[in-house]
Amino acid sequence: MRMARIWAENSYCQRRQVGALVVKDKMIISDGYNGTPTGFENVCEDENNVSKPYVLHAEANAITKLARSNNNSDGATIYITASPCIECAKLIIQAGIKRVVYGEKYRLTDGIDLLKRAGIEVIFLEV
Ligand SMILES: [Zn+2]
């Protein structure tokens, strides 16, 4: 979890920095932090300091990075420095991830609720 926190510092987003690591068989198989897609400018917020709609969340970046690697997330654990949103929760379920460790509670719990409903082990770990 501390590593995920350090990884979050790579994010160039101003409003919020989130990091995610996917671990399988005690190895980190993917990583991500929130940011714009490859090839886009490294700016997450518009002139009104609102996050751009095409910013990817850290979890989404970590999972989609696996889609073009030789690894896969089936049965893996994901460490996220923040509570996953419902969109990322869907990706986590479909990626076959079995355990979610997250580090920051959010007022909306729909993502966490969905994960639990899918039978995924969810652990809150303060750092
Ligand atoms: Zn998300």
XYZ file of N, CA and C and ligand atoms in Angstrom:
382
model
N 0.826 -1.199 0.000
C 0.000 0.000 0.000
C 0.867 1.258 0.000
N 1.967 1.184 0.702
C 2.882 2.331 0.697
C 3.451 2.555 -0.697
N 3.677 1.463 -1.387
C 4.195 1.584 -2.759
C 3.165 2.222 -3.679
N 1.896 1.851 -3.469
C 0.826 2.437 -4.282
C 0.760 3.945 -4.038
N 0.957 4.317 -2.781
C 0.954 5.736 -2.401
C 2.091 6.488 -3.117
N 3.251 5.875 -3.137
C 4.398 6.497 -3.810
C 4.120 6.590 -5.309
N 3.507 5.537 -5.836
C 3.190 5.510 -7.265
C 2.218 6.638 -7.631
N 1.296 6.939 -6.718
C 0.319 8.011 -6.946
C 1.015 9.350 -7.184
N 2.187 9.504 -6.602
C 2.922 10.769 -6.754
C 3.368 11.007 -8.199
N 3.338 9.959 -9.023
C 3.671 10.110 -10.440
C 2.577 10.842 -11.206
N 1.375 10.838 -10.656
C 0.262 11.475 -11.354
C 0.490 12.976 -11.467
N 0.221 13.496 -12.646
C 0.383 14.941 -12.872
C -0.930 15.675 -12.618
N -1.964 14.930 -12.170
C -3.238 15.586 -11.870
C -3.082 16.473 -10.634
N -3.737 17.626 -10.691
C -3.590 18.603 -9.614
C -4.598 18.380 -8.498
N -5.809 18.035 -8.878
C -6.878 17.951 -7.886
C -6.710 16.755 -6.963
N -6.312 15.642 -7.533
C -6.238 14.415 -6.760
C -5.236 13.488 -7.419
N -4.422 12.828 -6.606
C -3.463 11.862 -7.139
C -3.795 10.489 -6.564
N -4.013 9.546 -7.470
C -4.378 8.185 -7.052
C -3.426 7.198 -7.711
N -3.015 6.189 -6.962
C -2.146 5.148 -7.498
C -2.787 3.783 -7.322
N -2.452 2.839 -8.217
C -2.968 1.472 -8.113
C -1.889 0.479 -8.523
N -1.826 -0.635 -7.818
C -0.888 -1.702 -8.159
C -1.661 -3.012 -8.209
N -1.383 -3.832 -9.219
C -2.004 -5.148 -9.315
C -0.938 -6.180 -8.948
N -1.260 -6.996 -7.948
C -0.293 -7.965 -7.435
C -0.850 -9.380 -7.612
N 0.012 -10.258 -8.121
C -0.375 -11.663 -8.317
C 0.840 -12.525 -7.992
N 0.635 -13.561 -7.226
C 1.736 -14.435 -6.824
C 2.911 -13.627 -6.263
N 2.588 -12.647 -5.425
C 3.585 -11.803 -4.749
C 4.416 -10.952 -5.702
N 3.939 -10.807 -6.918
C 4.653 -9.952 -7.870
C 3.736 -8.839 -8.352
N 4.309 -7.659 -8.530
C 3.532 -6.556 -9.094
C 3.469 -6.782 -10.600
N 2.273 -7.026 -11.124
C 2.151 -7.301 -12.556
C 1.658 -6.082 -13.335
N 1.128 -5.073 -12.636
C 0.728 -3.853 -13.327
C 0.640 -2.701 -12.342
N 0.675 -1.507 -12.889
C 0.600 -0.316 -12.055
C -0.122 0.764 -12.830
N -0.643 1.723 -12.118
C -1.321 2.830 -12.789
C -1.501 3.997 -11.858
N -1.661 5.165 -12.433
C -2.058 6.343 -11.665
C -3.023 7.113 -12.544
N -3.803 7.993 -11.959
C -4.803 8.682 -12.763
C -4.125 9.658 -13.732
N -4.663 9.727 -14.930
C -4.073 10.595 -15.942
C -4.750 10.437 -17.290
N -4.359 11.280 -18.235
C -4.944 11.255 -19.573
C -4.394 10.063 -20.375
N -5.092 9.637 -21.437
C -4.593 8.505 -22.238
C -3.243 8.816 -22.897
N -2.540 7.761 -23.273
C -1.252 7.880 -23.944
C -1.365 8.811 -25.156
N -0.438 9.723 -25.272
C -0.419 10.622 -26.423
C -1.140 11.939 -26.185
N -1.896 12.034 -25.099
C -2.590 13.286 -24.777
C -1.703 14.142 -23.869
N -2.028 15.430 -23.823
C -1.236 16.315 -22.971
C -1.342 15.878 -21.504
N -0.271 16.104 -20.754
C -0.250 15.682 -19.357
C -0.922 16.699 -18.436
N -2.168 17.013 -18.761
C -2.941 17.950 -17.946
C -4.310 17.316 -17.708
N -4.689 17.160 -16.447
C -5.950 16.484 -16.121
C -7.126 17.434 -15.998
N -6.855 18.713 -15.697
C -7.948 19.636 -15.409
C -8.089 20.668 -16.521
N -9.317 21.120 -16.734
C -9.539 22.191 -17.707
C -9.314 23.547 -17.038
N -9.608 24.615 -17.765
C -9.321 25.956 -17.223
C -10.138 26.289 -15.974
N -11.240 25.537 -15.747
C -12.054 25.755 -14.546
C -11.681 24.799 -13.408
N -10.533 24.127 -13.584
C -10.058 23.158 -12.592
C -11.010 21.971 -12.409
N -11.702 21.634 -13.491
C -12.571 20.457 -13.482
C -11.823 19.349 -14.232
N -11.865 18.130 -13.709
C -11.173 17.012 -14.361
C -11.759 16.768 -15.749
N -10.888 16.592 -16.735
C -11.337 16.334 -18.107
C -12.037 14.978 -18.172
N -13.061 14.872 -19.041
C -13.836 13.617 -19.074
C -13.023 12.420 -19.537
N -11.900 12.663 -20.196
C -11.133 11.509 -20.694
C -9.979 11.106 -19.788
N -9.946 11.649 -18.580
C -8.935 11.204 -17.610
C -9.286 9.794 -17.148
N -8.294 8.925 -17.175
C -8.490 7.549 -16.720
C -8.149 7.462 -15.235
N -8.917 6.693 -14.507
C -8.611 6.465 -13.096
C -7.432 5.500 -12.989
N -6.771 5.527 -11.844
C -5.580 4.696 -11.625
C -5.876 3.214 -11.846
N -7.021 2.748 -11.333
C -7.384 1.328 -11.470
C -7.579 0.980 -12.944
N -8.271 1.875 -13.671
C -8.529 1.634 -15.097
C -7.206 1.591 -15.861
N -6.281 2.460 -15.508
C -4.984 2.455 -16.180
C -4.212 1.163 -15.891
N -4.252 0.711 -14.642
C -3.530 -0.517 -14.277
C -4.143 -1.731 -14.990
N -5.473 -1.794 -15.051
C -6.146 -2.947 -15.668
C -5.971 -2.936 -17.191
N -6.089 -1.769 -17.805
C -5.960 -1.728 -19.266
C -4.503 -1.927 -19.699
N -3.576 -1.587 -18.826
C -2.162 -1.857 -19.124
C -1.945 -3.372 -19.230
N -2.662 -4.124 -18.414
C -2.560 -5.585 -18.457
C -3.102 -6.142 -19.765
N -4.063 -5.422 -20.348
C -4.677 -5.898 -21.589
C -3.660 -5.956 -22.724
N -2.586 -5.161 -22.628
C -1.568 -5.289 -23.675
C -0.250 -5.822 -23.145
N -0.346 -6.623 -22.111
C 0.843 -7.296 -21.608
C 0.619 -8.799 -21.731
N 1.606 -9.576 -21.357
C 1.447 -11.030 -21.405
C 0.896 -11.587 -20.111
N 0.643 -10.679 -19.156
C 0.116 -11.099 -17.873
C -1.394 -10.987 -17.856
N -2.009 -11.525 -16.819
C -3.440 -11.285 -16.650
C -3.774 -11.183 -15.177
N -4.898 -10.550 -14.905
C -5.261 -10.197 -13.537
C -6.153 -11.237 -12.868
N -6.357 -12.363 -13.499
C -7.261 -13.367 -12.938
C -6.744 -13.834 -11.572
N -7.563 -13.623 -10.544
C -7.194 -14.042 -9.198
C -6.260 -13.086 -8.472
N -6.003 -11.933 -9.052
C -5.037 -10.992 -8.484
C -5.652 -10.111 -7.389
N -4.781 -9.361 -6.730
C -5.193 -8.356 -5.742
C -4.858 -6.989 -6.314
N -5.755 -6.007 -6.123
C -5.428 -4.648 -6.542
C -5.357 -3.760 -5.299
N -4.306 -2.988 -5.213
C -4.120 -2.003 -4.142
C -4.400 -0.640 -4.745
N -5.300 0.102 -4.147
C -5.659 1.426 -4.663
C -5.587 2.418 -3.501
N -5.018 3.574 -3.746
C -4.885 4.547 -2.650
C -6.202 5.239 -2.338
N -7.226 5.062 -3.192
C -8.528 5.679 -2.939
C -9.620 4.633 -3.114
N -10.809 4.972 -2.706
C -11.951 4.083 -2.853
C -12.352 4.001 -4.332
N -12.509 2.796 -4.901
C -12.850 2.706 -6.332
C -14.269 3.196 -6.639
N -14.442 3.861 -7.750
C -15.768 4.310 -8.171
C -16.507 3.139 -8.824
N -17.755 3.329 -9.150
C -18.550 2.215 -9.685
C -18.041 1.776 -11.066
N -17.565 2.713 -11.882
C -17.044 2.350 -13.213
C -15.811 1.457 -13.074
N -14.924 1.819 -12.167
C -13.722 1.009 -11.966
C -14.072 -0.314 -11.293
N -15.073 -0.305 -10.423
C -15.507 -1.550 -9.769
C -15.940 -2.568 -10.824
N -16.641 -2.099 -11.854
C -17.066 -2.992 -12.946
C -15.857 -3.615 -13.628
N -14.842 -2.772 -13.898
C -13.631 -3.279 -14.548
C -12.930 -4.305 -13.662
N -12.871 -4.019 -12.367
C -12.206 -4.915 -11.411
C -12.894 -6.281 -11.418
N -14.223 -6.272 -11.405
C -14.983 -7.527 -11.409
C -14.680 -8.310 -12.688
N -14.784 -7.628 -13.825
C -14.599 -8.315 -15.107
C -13.160 -8.746 -15.355
N -12.214 -8.109 -14.673
C -10.795 -8.466 -14.836
C -10.432 -9.695 -14.011
N -11.398 -10.207 -13.233
C -11.141 -11.417 -12.452
C -10.358 -11.175 -11.176
N -10.267 -9.904 -10.768
C -9.549 -9.569 -9.531
C -10.376 -10.059 -8.342
N -9.697 -10.682 -7.382
C -10.418 -11.330 -6.281
C -10.330 -10.573 -4.959
N -9.397 -9.616 -4.872
C -9.227 -8.900 -3.606
C -8.895 -7.440 -3.901
N -9.560 -6.539 -3.188
C -9.324 -5.105 -3.362
C -8.912 -4.521 -2.021
N -7.748 -3.899 -1.987
C -7.284 -3.215 -0.784
C -7.240 -1.735 -1.129
N -8.006 -0.922 -0.382
C -8.053 0.498 -0.723
C -7.771 1.361 0.501
N -7.350 2.581 0.256
C -6.803 3.372 1.344
C -7.498 4.656 1.712
N -8.620 4.950 1.128
C -9.247 6.227 1.446
C -10.744 6.088 1.240
N -11.490 6.393 2.264
C -12.947 6.257 2.118
C -13.506 7.461 1.369
N -14.618 7.231 0.692
C -15.257 8.263 -0.101
C -16.723 8.296 0.302
N -17.371 9.445 0.132
C -18.768 9.527 0.596
C -19.675 8.573 -0.179
N -19.369 8.334 -1.454
C -20.143 7.367 -2.230
C -19.540 5.980 -2.037
N -20.382 4.999 -1.738
C -19.860 3.653 -1.531
C -20.370 2.678 -2.596
N -20.963 3.211 -3.690
C -21.547 2.303 -4.686
C -20.519 1.373 -5.325
N -19.288 1.849 -5.508
C -18.226 1.005 -6.077
C -17.898 -0.149 -5.148
N -17.696 0.175 -3.872
C -17.376 -0.834 -2.857
C -18.543 -1.825 -2.721
N -19.758 -1.304 -2.708
C -20.939 -2.170 -2.584
C -21.017 -3.163 -3.738
N -20.728 -2.674 -4.947
C -20.784 -3.542 -6.122
C -19.737 -4.658 -6.033
N -18.542 -4.298 -5.594
C -17.465 -5.294 -5.451
C -17.887 -6.394 -4.473
N -18.453 -5.965 -3.346
C -18.879 -6.942 -2.330
C -19.977 -7.847 -2.875
N -20.867 -7.227 -3.651
C -21.956 -8.002 -4.242
C -21.419 -9.065 -5.192
N -20.284 -8.764 -5.820
C -19.673 -9.715 -6.756
C -18.825 -10.755 -6.031
N -18.816 -10.672 -4.695
C -18.076 -11.676 -3.927
C -16.585 -11.402 -3.828
N -16.190 -10.167 -4.101
C -14.774 -9.802 -4.023
C -14.455 -9.371 -2.590
N -13.318 -9.828 -2.120
C -12.882 -9.456 -0.770
C -12.424 -7.992 -0.802
N -12.998 -7.168 0.060
C -12.660 -5.741 0.070
C -12.091 -5.386 1.434
N -10.924 -4.805 1.422
C -10.232 -4.475 2.676
C -9.876 -2.997 2.696
N -10.257 -2.312 3.759
C -9.877 -0.912 3.922
C -8.613 -0.865 4.759
N -7.607 -0.197 4.256
C -6.320 -0.133 4.950
C -5.844 1.303 4.967
N -5.882 1.895 6.124
C -5.449 3.292 6.256
C -3.924 3.356 6.182
N -3.439 4.355 5.465
C -1.967 4.506 5.406
C -1.532 5.877 5.885
Zn -12.741 4.989 -10.985
